[in-house]
Amino acid sequence: MKKPIIYITRKIPDEILAPYQDSLDFRMWEEEDIPVPRNVLLQEVKEADGVLCLLTENMDRELFENAPQLKVVANMAVGYDNIDLEAARERNVIVTNTPDVLTETTADLAFSLLTATSRRVVEANDYIRAGKWNHWSPYLMAGSDIHGKKVGIVGMGRIGESIARRANGFGMPIMYHNRSRKPSAENDLGATYMDFDELLREADFVVSVIPLTTETRKLFNEDAFEKMKTSAIFINVSRGGVVDEKALYHALNENTIHAAGLDVFEEEPIDADHPLVKLDNVVCLPHIGSASVETRTKMLHLCMDNLLAVFSGEGPITPVNNP
Ligand code: GLV
């Protein structure tokens, strides 16, 4: 029988493909660091039965309309705002993501970013590299404490709960805001539910783990930053689109809030000239929440397993839609 054709939008290691090669016929964009150009992707999907894509690909209506054979899109991310789910549903295309395998790794990074931002770790490292460390002094690179401070988690999903577990270890009171109450977070982690505005007013650290949707786009806007404490530290590990970056820049520059740690941006990648990169009270990372070798490997395997499960008739393992 003819094997299903799978188009992979970035070069991935041969060892990942090898176990699946008897069942799936792979075609791949052969660059590791450069996304597939749109015209190439549009051409390749014409024959593809399945696609393994990254969050750099805009899987929009035009793309689905160009893909008459397409049965499944396996997105190598837990977030799927890069995919038009409605267009996929209309064409009966299954979409899968990579939840669970990245939860702990992303929570590790969120906490690293929180500690690095509040204790000025990157700034302090740059200080030595610039040859500026001449003396020890009482307030040299003095930052803000973490232990005992209130963390406000916006978006209490799996990653939010993992961040809360780490916060418990640091002795931080936990507050959260979510579409629905989470009894598990309240009972097991001692988290207190708050409405969004109350959380903004109360939290010392506001951590965004909320997915990007039409409702959450630019949720963190001028109004939200105004409500935060002037000592507040804002951490974003979800999607840049949930932030109005001009308002954030203004809030940081005018000391409306104290500092920010950002793993994600409205338009990625950003370069060294981005206004937020220029501020000393901001730590910027290149969207590396799930970037441990172990976890990225698990994410690729989960994508492959989803593709195989769809074509073997078992049905997807981690679907985000049900066409
Ligand atoms: C990364 O941002 C993801 O959604 O997995």
Coordinates of C-alpha atoms and ligand atoms in Angstrom, one line a residue:
M1 CA 0.0 0.0 0.0
K2 CA 1.2 3.5 -0.7
K3 CA 2.6 5.2 2.4
P4 CA 1.1 8.5 3.5
I5 CA 3.2 11.5 2.5
I6 CA 4.3 13.7 5.5
Y7 CA 5.8 17.1 4.9
I8 CA 8.0 18.3 7.8
T9 CA 8.6 22.0 7.8
R10 CA 12.1 22.0 9.3
K11 CA 15.1 19.7 9.3
I12 CA 14.8 17.3 12.2
P13 CA 17.3 14.5 13.1
D14 CA 17.3 11.2 11.1
E15 CA 17.1 9.3 14.4
I16 CA 13.7 10.8 15.0
L17 CA 12.4 9.7 11.6
A18 CA 14.0 6.2 11.4
P19 CA 11.4 4.3 13.5
Y20 CA 8.6 5.6 11.4
Q21 CA 10.0 5.2 7.9
D22 CA 8.4 1.9 7.2
S23 CA 5.0 3.5 7.6
L24 CA 5.3 7.1 6.5
D25 CA 6.9 8.7 3.5
F26 CA 8.8 11.8 4.7
R27 CA 9.5 15.0 2.7
M28 CA 11.3 17.7 4.6
W29 CA 12.5 21.3 4.4
E30 CA 16.2 20.8 4.7
E31 CA 17.2 23.8 6.8
E32 CA 17.4 23.7 10.6
D33 CA 17.5 27.4 11.3
I34 CA 15.4 28.9 8.5
P35 CA 11.7 28.5 8.3
V36 CA 10.3 27.0 5.1
P37 CA 9.3 29.9 2.7
R38 CA 5.6 30.3 2.2
N39 CA 5.6 29.5 -1.5
V40 CA 7.5 26.2 -0.9
L41 CA 5.0 25.2 1.9
L42 CA 2.0 26.0 -0.3
Q43 CA 3.6 23.8 -3.1
E44 CA 4.5 20.9 -0.7
V45 CA 1.1 20.7 1.0
K46 CA -0.6 20.0 -2.4
E47 CA 0.5 16.4 -2.2
A48 CA 0.8 16.0 1.6
D49 CA -1.4 13.6 3.6
G50 CA 0.1 15.0 6.9
V51 CA 2.2 17.9 8.0
L52 CA 4.5 18.3 10.9
C53 CA 4.9 22.0 11.5
L54 CA 6.3 24.4 14.0
L55 CA 4.9 27.6 15.5
T56 CA 6.7 29.6 12.8
E57 CA 4.3 28.3 10.2
N58 CA 1.0 30.2 9.6
M59 CA -1.4 27.4 8.9
D60 CA -4.2 29.5 7.6
R61 CA -7.2 29.1 5.4
E62 CA -5.3 29.6 2.1
L63 CA -3.0 26.8 3.1
F64 CA -5.8 24.3 4.0
E65 CA -7.5 25.2 0.6
N66 CA -4.2 24.2 -1.1
A67 CA -4.0 20.8 0.5
P68 CA -6.7 18.5 -0.9
Q69 CA -5.2 15.3 0.6
L70 CA -4.4 16.7 4.1
K71 CA -5.8 14.6 7.0
V72 CA -3.6 15.8 9.9
V73 CA -1.4 18.6 11.1
A74 CA 0.9 17.8 14.0
N75 CA 2.0 21.1 15.6
M76 CA 5.3 20.9 17.5
A77 CA 4.0 23.1 20.3
V78 CA 1.4 23.1 23.0
G79 CA 0.0 26.4 21.7
Y80 CA -1.8 26.4 18.4
D81 CA -2.6 30.0 17.6
N82 CA -0.6 29.6 14.4
I83 CA -3.4 27.3 13.1
D84 CA -6.8 28.3 11.7
L85 CA -8.8 25.6 13.5
E86 CA -12.0 26.6 11.8
A87 CA -10.5 26.2 8.3
A88 CA -9.1 22.8 9.5
R89 CA -12.4 21.7 10.8
E90 CA -14.2 22.6 7.6
R91 CA -11.9 20.4 5.7
N92 CA -11.9 17.6 8.3
V93 CA -8.3 18.0 9.1
I94 CA -7.2 16.7 12.5
V95 CA -4.9 19.1 14.4
T96 CA -2.6 17.8 17.2
N97 CA -0.3 19.6 19.7
T98 CA 2.3 18.5 22.3
P99 CA 0.9 19.0 25.8
D100 CA 2.2 17.3 29.0
V101 CA 5.7 16.4 27.6
L102 CA 6.7 20.1 27.9
T103 CA 4.9 21.1 31.1
E104 CA 7.7 20.8 33.6
T105 CA 10.4 22.1 31.3
T106 CA 8.4 25.2 30.5
A107 CA 7.7 25.8 34.2
D108 CA 11.4 25.5 34.9
L109 CA 12.1 28.2 32.4
A110 CA 9.3 30.4 33.7
F111 CA 10.8 30.2 37.1
S112 CA 14.4 30.8 35.8
L113 CA 13.1 33.9 34.1
L114 CA 11.3 35.1 37.2
T115 CA 14.5 34.6 39.4
A116 CA 16.8 36.1 36.7
T117 CA 14.6 39.2 36.3
S118 CA 14.1 39.9 40.0
R119 CA 17.7 39.2 41.0
R120 CA 19.1 41.0 38.0
V121 CA 21.2 38.0 37.0
V122 CA 21.7 38.9 33.3
E123 CA 22.5 42.6 34.1
A124 CA 25.0 41.5 36.8
N125 CA 26.7 39.1 34.4
D126 CA 26.9 41.9 31.8
Y127 CA 28.4 44.1 34.4
I128 CA 31.3 41.8 35.0
R129 CA 31.8 41.2 31.3
A130 CA 31.9 45.0 30.8
G131 CA 34.8 45.2 33.3
K132 CA 32.8 47.3 35.7
W133 CA 33.1 45.4 38.9
N134 CA 35.7 47.3 40.9
H135 CA 34.3 47.0 44.5
W136 CA 31.8 45.1 46.6
S137 CA 29.1 47.6 47.8
P138 CA 26.0 47.4 49.9
Y139 CA 23.5 47.9 47.1
L140 CA 25.5 46.6 44.2
M141 CA 23.0 44.9 41.8
A142 CA 20.5 44.7 44.6
G143 CA 17.2 43.3 43.2
S144 CA 13.9 42.2 44.6
D145 CA 13.3 39.2 46.9
I146 CA 11.4 36.2 45.6
H147 CA 10.6 34.2 48.7
G148 CA 7.5 35.5 50.5
K149 CA 6.3 37.6 47.6
K150 CA 2.9 37.0 46.0
V151 CA 2.8 35.4 42.6
G152 CA -0.2 35.9 40.4
I153 CA -0.6 33.3 37.7
V154 CA -2.8 34.2 34.7
G155 CA -3.9 31.0 33.0
M156 CA -3.9 28.1 35.5
G157 CA -3.5 25.2 33.0
R158 CA -0.9 22.5 33.4
I159 CA 2.1 24.8 33.1
G160 CA 0.5 27.3 35.5
E161 CA 0.1 24.6 38.1
S162 CA 3.7 23.5 37.6
I163 CA 4.8 27.1 38.2
A164 CA 2.7 27.2 41.3
R165 CA 4.4 24.0 42.6
R166 CA 7.8 25.7 42.2
A167 CA 6.4 28.9 43.9
N168 CA 5.3 26.8 46.9
G169 CA 8.9 25.7 47.3
F170 CA 10.0 29.4 47.4
G171 CA 7.4 30.2 50.1
M172 CA 5.4 32.5 47.8
P173 CA 1.6 33.0 48.4
I174 CA -0.1 31.9 45.1
M175 CA -3.0 33.7 43.4
Y176 CA -4.4 32.8 40.0
H177 CA -6.9 33.9 37.4
N178 CA -8.4 31.5 34.9
R179 CA -11.5 31.1 32.7
S180 CA -12.8 28.6 35.3
R181 CA -12.0 27.8 38.9
K182 CA -9.4 25.1 39.4
P183 CA -10.2 23.1 42.6
S184 CA -7.0 21.1 42.2
A185 CA -4.9 24.3 42.3
E186 CA -6.9 25.6 45.3
N187 CA -6.9 22.4 47.3
D188 CA -3.5 20.9 46.4
L189 CA -1.4 24.0 45.9
G190 CA -3.2 26.5 48.1
A191 CA -3.8 28.9 45.2
T192 CA -6.4 31.7 45.7
Y193 CA -8.7 32.5 42.8
M194 CA -9.0 36.2 42.0
D195 CA -10.6 38.2 39.2
F196 CA -8.1 39.7 36.8
D197 CA -8.0 43.2 38.1
E198 CA -7.7 42.1 41.7
L199 CA -4.8 39.8 40.8
L200 CA -3.0 42.7 39.0
R201 CA -3.4 44.9 42.0
E202 CA -2.2 42.3 44.5
A203 CA 0.6 40.4 42.8
D204 CA 4.3 41.1 43.2
F205 CA 5.0 38.8 40.2
V206 CA 2.4 38.6 37.4
V207 CA 3.1 35.6 35.3
S208 CA 1.3 35.1 32.0
V209 CA 0.8 31.5 30.9
I210 CA -2.4 32.3 29.0
P211 CA -3.0 31.0 25.5
L212 CA -3.4 33.6 22.7
T213 CA -7.0 33.8 21.5
T214 CA -9.2 36.6 20.3
E215 CA -10.3 37.2 23.9
T216 CA -6.7 37.3 25.3
R217 CA -5.1 39.4 22.5
K218 CA -3.4 42.4 24.2
L219 CA -4.9 41.5 27.6
F220 CA -1.9 43.1 29.2
N221 CA -2.4 46.6 28.0
E222 CA -1.9 50.1 29.4
D223 CA -4.8 49.7 31.7
A224 CA -3.5 46.4 33.1
F225 CA 0.0 47.8 33.7
E226 CA -1.5 50.8 35.4
K227 CA -3.3 48.5 37.9
M228 CA -0.1 46.6 38.8
K229 CA 2.1 47.7 41.8
T230 CA 5.0 50.0 40.8
S231 CA 7.2 47.2 42.3
A232 CA 5.6 44.5 40.1
I233 CA 7.6 42.2 37.9
F234 CA 5.8 40.9 34.8
I235 CA 6.8 37.5 33.3
N236 CA 5.5 36.2 30.0
V237 CA 6.1 32.6 28.8
S238 CA 2.9 32.2 26.8
R239 CA 2.6 34.3 23.6
G240 CA 3.7 37.8 22.8
G241 CA 0.3 38.6 21.3
V242 CA -1.3 38.7 24.8
V243 CA 0.8 41.9 25.5
D244 CA 0.5 45.4 24.1
E245 CA 4.3 45.8 23.8
K246 CA 4.2 49.6 23.3
A247 CA 2.2 49.8 26.6
L248 CA 4.7 47.5 28.3
Y249 CA 7.7 49.5 27.1
H250 CA 6.0 52.7 28.3
A251 CA 5.2 51.1 31.7
L252 CA 8.8 49.9 32.2
N253 CA 10.3 53.1 31.0
E254 CA 8.1 55.3 33.2
N255 CA 8.4 53.0 36.2
T256 CA 4.7 52.1 36.2
I257 CA 6.0 48.6 36.9
H258 CA 9.5 47.5 38.0
A259 CA 10.8 44.9 35.5
A260 CA 9.8 42.3 33.0
G261 CA 11.1 38.9 31.9
L262 CA 9.9 38.0 28.4
D263 CA 10.3 34.7 26.5
V264 CA 7.9 35.6 23.8
F265 CA 7.1 38.6 21.6
E266 CA 4.4 40.0 19.4
E267 CA 6.6 39.5 16.2
E268 CA 9.3 36.9 16.5
P269 CA 12.2 36.9 16.1
I270 CA 13.1 40.3 17.6
D271 CA 16.6 41.8 17.0
A272 CA 19.0 43.7 19.2
D273 CA 17.3 47.0 18.2
H274 CA 14.0 46.1 19.7
P275 CA 13.0 48.8 22.2
L276 CA 12.4 46.2 25.0
V277 CA 15.9 44.8 24.6
K278 CA 17.4 48.2 25.3
L279 CA 15.9 48.5 28.8
D280 CA 18.1 47.3 31.7
N281 CA 15.0 46.2 33.7
V282 CA 14.0 43.6 31.0
V283 CA 15.3 40.1 30.5
C284 CA 14.6 38.8 26.9
L285 CA 14.8 35.2 25.8
P286 CA 14.3 33.8 22.3
H287 CA 11.1 31.7 23.0
I288 CA 12.9 28.8 24.7
G289 CA 10.3 27.8 27.2
S290 CA 10.3 24.1 26.2
A291 CA 13.9 24.1 24.9
S292 CA 15.7 21.3 26.7
V293 CA 17.1 18.6 24.5
E294 CA 15.1 15.9 26.3
T295 CA 11.8 17.8 25.9
R296 CA 12.2 18.9 22.3
T297 CA 13.0 15.3 21.5
K298 CA 9.9 14.1 23.3
M299 CA 7.8 16.8 21.4
L300 CA 9.1 15.5 18.1
H301 CA 8.3 11.9 19.0
L302 CA 4.8 12.9 20.1
C303 CA 4.2 14.6 16.7
M304 CA 5.4 11.4 14.9
D305 CA 3.2 9.2 17.2
N306 CA 0.2 11.4 16.5
L307 CA 0.8 11.1 12.7
L308 CA 1.2 7.4 12.8
A309 CA -1.8 6.9 15.1
V310 CA -4.0 8.9 12.6
F311 CA -2.8 6.9 9.6
S312 CA -3.0 3.5 11.4
G313 CA -6.7 4.3 12.2
E314 CA -6.2 4.4 16.0
G315 CA -7.0 8.1 16.1
P316 CA -4.8 11.0 17.3
I317 CA -3.2 10.9 20.8
T318 CA -3.3 14.6 21.6
P319 CA -5.9 16.2 19.3
V320 CA -6.9 19.9 19.8
N321 CA -9.9 19.6 17.5
N322 CA -12.4 16.9 16.7
P323 CA -13.5 17.4 13.1
Ligands
GLV1 C1 5.7 26.9 22.7 O1 5.6 28.1 22.8 C2 4.6 26.0 22.7 O2 3.4 26.5 22.6 O3 4.8 24.8 22.9

